[in-house]
Amino acid sequence: MLKNYLKIAFRSLLKQKIYTFINVLGLSIGIACCIFIFLFVQEEWSHDAFHANADNLYRLVIAQKDDSGEIYRNTLFPHTFPQTIHESVPGVVAASGFVKSRTWISYGADLSFQQHFGQVEKDFLNMFSFPLIAGDPATALSQPDAVVISKEVADKFFPEINGNYPSLLGRVLRFHGSEAKDYTVTGVMENVTSLSSLQFDMLTPLDNVKLYGKNNNDMGETTIYLQLKPGTNLENMETSLSALIDANLGARIAETIDELEPARYREFFSLHLQPLTDVYLDQSVNSNYTEFSKPIYSYILSAIAFLVLFIACINFTTLSIGRSTTRAMEVGVRKALGAYRQQLMLQFWGEAL
């Protein structure tokens, strides 16, 4: 019986070639659009989830309220503060600042390119999953003149190596900031994935941050990322961090508001831990070094996907209903020969699918 239904359905579709083409093409385009949009939206919402420690990584955010009650959020702290946190606050496994800079970098007398690079603490490569293909992540950034470069940068500066990246360890690149400084290549990493909110071509130690650009923020120039122990109570951690800021930065924060007593600054400032996986879709934070997007884009595209699929289904249904009127005689003959309603439904559903 089923074999007969399939044979009839196949003959019917071949007989109505134009109808079949329009119906299949319309529904296929609708489904394809939905799949592509779904993949894009899924990528938007999965930024930074690839890190092995993603569930325990947080960005430190400070919120400032002005006299009108409007809140401004930023992530800038003194570049020495990450290590202060690591040494002083229980539950912090590792801490690293991140400053994104750009400068001219040269190798030899003739080769020079302008590159983006991140300035970080030595624990950065242990906190985040940016794999090295040459060098040791535990020690690659332990020296003040160390630099870790991406495969793209390696191929740009050293095209003659033909993929032999370990041979680059020990090579020297010159960074031209406020003063020229030589850095020794201590690691080569995979190119940073587009799924990372942190984008850079190279990594250098945070100690030299003052050589590359100047930030006019009174608090500092460094975004801080923390790796916490699994199961850490975030509210208690924020309280501990706030107490540390009171002791180390309270007076500096108070100075950012005219005539504000240091003891009163907490009325205007608060501290928060933001999960790393929330960073990319949060555009409310000022003065950061991350890539970001707007969640509204994902919502709009999702709505468009459902609309396209809905229209495709309506088109498919309309054409199917219109075509069914031409088969009234066939239905009558089948009923006269004893076909049941369920059998006819099964046949037409099979042809439709």
XYZ file of C-alpha atoms in Angstrom:
353
model
C 0.000 0.000 0.000
C 2.700 2.467 1.004
C 4.720 1.639 -2.087
C 1.676 2.406 -4.226
C 1.155 5.782 -2.499
C 4.786 6.713 -3.115
C 4.556 5.730 -6.765
C 1.390 7.798 -7.277
C 2.883 10.771 -5.429
C 6.028 10.651 -7.572
C 4.009 10.470 -10.801
C 1.820 13.363 -9.672
C 4.811 15.576 -8.912
C 6.421 14.801 -12.281
C 3.164 15.562 -14.061
C 2.945 19.007 -12.429
C 6.563 20.133 -12.924
C 5.953 23.892 -12.667
C 3.834 23.509 -9.541
C 6.425 21.215 -7.978
C 9.276 23.604 -8.801
C 7.517 26.676 -7.378
C 6.343 24.896 -4.243
C 9.660 23.233 -3.449
C 11.730 26.318 -4.306
C 9.607 28.668 -2.187
C 9.629 26.460 0.878
C 13.327 25.641 0.454
C 14.285 29.317 0.320
C 12.234 30.010 3.429
C 13.836 27.163 5.363
C 17.336 28.088 4.136
C 16.886 31.713 5.244
C 15.780 30.533 8.681
C 18.777 28.221 9.026
C 21.303 30.917 8.048
C 19.735 33.479 10.369
C 19.594 30.936 13.189
C 23.314 30.190 12.749
C 24.141 33.905 12.830
C 22.043 34.517 15.947
C 23.538 31.447 17.618
C 27.027 32.834 16.931
C 26.075 36.246 18.326
C 24.887 34.688 21.583
C 27.816 32.292 21.958
C 30.672 34.803 22.052
C 33.393 33.943 24.579
C 31.755 30.612 25.458
C 34.689 28.736 23.891
C 37.004 29.516 26.821
C 37.543 26.525 29.095
C 37.093 28.781 32.141
C 34.201 30.786 30.671
C 31.866 29.996 33.588
C 34.344 31.441 36.091
C 35.606 34.498 34.195
C 34.252 37.953 35.001
C 34.888 41.547 33.996
C 35.047 44.171 36.724
C 32.596 47.014 36.053
C 32.226 50.229 38.001
C 28.960 52.194 37.820
C 28.930 55.942 38.421
C 25.732 57.877 39.163
C 25.592 61.610 38.475
C 23.463 64.234 40.217
C 20.535 63.601 37.854
C 20.529 59.892 38.711
C 21.831 58.753 35.324
C 24.292 55.865 35.558
C 27.494 55.562 33.540
C 29.357 52.261 33.493
C 33.012 51.750 32.644
C 35.774 49.227 33.229
C 38.911 51.319 33.694
C 41.194 50.873 36.696
C 44.890 51.512 37.452
C 47.093 48.975 35.665
C 48.603 47.830 38.987
C 45.224 46.937 40.497
C 44.780 43.403 39.021
C 47.729 42.093 41.007
C 46.492 43.872 44.131
C 43.195 42.005 43.770
C 44.908 38.659 43.150
C 47.086 39.015 46.240
C 44.427 40.422 48.575
C 41.051 38.819 47.816
C 40.398 35.127 48.650
C 38.569 33.232 45.931
C 40.358 34.964 43.048
C 42.271 32.270 41.156
C 43.879 34.705 38.724
C 43.541 38.322 37.636
C 44.653 40.157 34.527
C 44.316 43.621 33.151
C 43.744 44.171 29.444
C 44.652 47.272 27.470
C 44.287 47.344 23.694
C 46.823 49.508 21.882
C 48.123 50.084 18.381
C 51.579 51.116 17.263
C 54.184 50.665 14.550
C 56.239 47.488 14.890
C 59.371 46.764 12.907
C 61.682 43.851 12.214
C 65.060 44.770 10.825
C 65.562 47.949 8.859
C 62.981 47.548 6.102
C 59.934 45.693 7.469
C 57.361 47.682 9.463
C 53.620 47.271 10.102
C 51.021 48.889 12.336
C 49.437 46.280 14.613
C 46.835 45.998 17.377
C 48.113 44.304 20.501
C 46.844 43.526 23.973
C 48.779 44.325 27.128
C 48.063 41.774 29.840
C 49.308 40.061 32.997
C 51.399 36.878 32.866
C 48.373 34.728 33.897
C 46.289 35.854 30.916
C 47.022 32.810 28.742
C 46.137 30.472 31.619
C 42.827 32.255 32.208
C 41.702 32.462 28.581
C 41.751 29.769 25.896
C 44.003 31.335 23.269
C 46.127 28.268 22.406
C 49.834 28.552 21.626
C 51.390 26.562 18.797
C 54.876 27.508 19.992
C 56.000 28.494 23.472
C 54.757 27.799 26.998
C 51.573 29.670 28.056
C 52.635 29.508 31.714
C 55.832 31.495 31.116
C 55.396 33.213 27.743
C 54.530 36.587 29.309
C 56.594 36.359 32.475
C 59.339 38.716 31.235
C 58.750 42.471 30.690
C 60.206 42.334 27.163
C 58.225 39.266 26.009
C 55.770 39.252 23.113
C 53.380 36.547 21.914
C 52.376 36.901 18.270
C 49.563 35.384 16.219
C 50.072 33.139 13.193
C 48.893 35.998 10.982
C 51.560 38.341 12.362
C 54.182 35.607 12.144
C 53.412 35.022 8.465
C 53.465 38.773 7.815
C 56.834 39.478 9.450
C 58.506 36.133 8.723
C 57.103 34.709 5.452
C 60.221 32.622 4.930
C 59.508 30.213 7.821
C 56.856 28.221 5.882
C 54.896 27.245 8.988
C 57.897 26.467 11.188
C 56.587 28.650 14.011
C 58.801 27.271 16.822
C 61.791 28.696 14.928
C 60.514 32.214 15.693
C 61.119 31.923 19.432
C 63.895 34.325 20.337
C 63.372 36.675 17.367
C 63.242 40.377 18.277
C 60.568 42.901 17.220
C 60.831 46.628 17.894
C 57.750 48.519 19.126
C 57.698 52.243 18.381
C 55.670 53.843 21.182
C 56.582 56.988 23.076
C 60.018 55.376 22.984
C 61.348 52.440 20.987
C 61.498 49.128 22.846
C 62.618 45.677 21.734
C 60.498 42.608 22.527
C 61.566 38.986 22.233
C 59.117 36.499 20.692
C 58.287 33.947 23.393
C 55.200 32.387 21.846
C 53.119 32.006 18.694
C 49.358 31.574 19.090
C 46.483 30.646 16.842
C 44.697 33.613 15.278
C 42.059 34.980 17.631
C 38.623 33.631 16.716
C 35.835 36.013 15.735
C 33.849 34.528 18.643
C 36.068 36.403 21.107
C 35.074 39.830 22.419
C 38.805 40.479 22.893
C 40.520 41.008 19.548
C 44.285 41.440 19.184
C 47.216 40.388 17.014
C 49.881 40.231 19.723
C 50.259 40.177 23.514
C 52.810 42.012 25.657
C 53.166 42.473 29.439
C 51.057 45.158 31.072
C 54.125 46.694 32.734
C 54.834 48.811 29.645
C 51.337 50.235 29.216
C 52.469 53.853 29.591
C 54.560 53.603 26.418
C 51.555 53.195 24.124
C 48.942 55.910 24.206
C 47.432 57.859 27.060
C 43.990 57.637 28.642
C 42.428 60.671 30.267
C 40.232 58.633 32.613
C 41.033 59.599 36.211
C 40.679 56.019 37.438
C 43.159 54.434 35.038
C 43.442 52.740 31.665
C 43.046 49.028 32.347
C 40.078 46.674 32.077
C 40.269 43.928 34.714
C 39.264 40.287 34.244
C 39.052 37.862 37.159
C 38.977 34.082 37.290
C 37.069 33.013 40.395
C 36.913 29.676 42.130
C 33.912 27.571 41.006
C 30.884 28.196 43.199
C 32.063 31.606 44.425
C 29.267 33.760 45.850
C 29.303 36.820 43.583
C 27.603 39.098 46.098
C 30.212 38.316 48.742
C 32.992 38.729 46.188
C 31.671 42.142 45.144
C 31.613 43.166 48.811
C 35.245 42.086 49.233
C 36.294 43.909 46.075
C 34.441 47.047 47.143
C 36.288 47.000 50.476
C 39.589 46.702 48.619
C 38.684 49.644 46.413
C 37.746 51.651 49.510
C 41.222 51.082 50.898
C 43.168 51.660 47.691
C 41.135 53.890 45.391
C 38.513 55.620 47.535
C 40.286 58.963 47.617
C 40.998 58.878 43.871
C 37.356 58.104 43.078
C 36.180 60.896 45.359
C 38.392 63.353 43.487
C 36.494 62.678 40.267
C 33.500 64.527 41.731
C 34.028 68.104 42.879
C 33.708 68.744 46.606
C 32.875 65.114 47.374
C 34.178 63.752 50.652
C 36.075 60.444 50.238
C 33.726 58.705 52.680
C 30.689 59.607 50.532
C 31.892 58.327 47.179
C 30.019 55.031 47.631
C 26.775 56.986 47.281
C 27.756 57.604 43.664
C 29.839 54.547 42.759
C 29.160 50.816 42.853
C 31.098 47.763 41.729
C 29.793 44.766 39.760
C 31.113 41.485 38.370
C 29.940 40.873 34.811
C 30.143 37.310 33.405
C 32.493 37.133 30.442
C 29.785 35.587 28.252
C 27.631 38.712 28.745
C 30.313 41.153 27.604
C 29.819 41.004 23.827
C 26.123 41.901 23.875
C 26.504 44.685 26.450
C 27.034 48.070 24.821
C 26.204 50.046 27.957
C 29.789 50.004 29.246
C 32.026 52.917 28.255
C 35.815 53.006 28.011
C 36.383 49.329 27.306
C 38.522 47.473 24.780
C 36.065 44.833 23.600
C 34.086 44.127 20.471
C 30.341 44.343 21.020
C 26.989 44.033 19.301
C 23.379 44.961 20.032
C 20.938 42.217 21.101
C 18.212 44.015 19.146
C 19.897 42.890 15.914
C 19.389 39.252 16.887
C 15.760 39.884 17.830
C 15.037 41.653 14.533
C 16.711 38.944 12.452
C 14.859 36.215 14.354
C 11.557 37.969 13.658
C 12.468 38.245 9.970
C 13.335 34.533 9.869
C 9.970 33.518 11.312
C 8.180 35.913 8.946
C 9.968 34.484 5.899
C 9.180 30.925 6.996
C 5.550 31.847 7.687
C 5.149 33.383 4.211
C 6.790 30.333 2.614
C 4.406 28.009 4.473
C 1.381 30.107 3.468
C 2.540 30.016 -0.153
C 3.047 26.255 0.030
C -0.383 25.707 1.594
C -2.162 27.990 -0.878
C -0.664 26.241 -3.891
C -1.467 22.834 -2.424
C -5.108 23.774 -1.781
C -5.436 25.273 -5.254
C -4.068 22.138 -6.840
C -6.340 19.841 -4.822
C -9.419 21.116 -6.679
C -8.074 19.582 -9.888
C -8.077 16.119 -8.332
C -11.730 15.907 -7.298
C -12.422 13.177 -9.859
C -9.488 11.098 -8.588
C -10.783 11.393 -5.019
C -14.269 10.352 -6.109
C -12.981 7.289 -7.936
C -10.891 6.209 -4.936
C -13.848 6.584 -2.574
C -16.010 4.560 -4.946
C -13.393 1.824 -4.899
C -13.491 1.731 -1.083
C -10.699 4.076 -0.024
C -11.037 5.427 3.507
C -10.715 9.088 4.459
C -7.549 8.353 6.449
C -5.965 6.686 3.416
C -6.693 9.702 1.212
C -5.269 12.038 3.846
C -2.145 9.891 4.089
C -1.665 9.990 0.335
C -2.041 13.771 0.014
C 0.134 14.436 3.056
C 2.787 12.182 1.546
C 2.721 14.114 -1.713
C 2.916 17.418 0.143
C 5.919 16.338 2.181
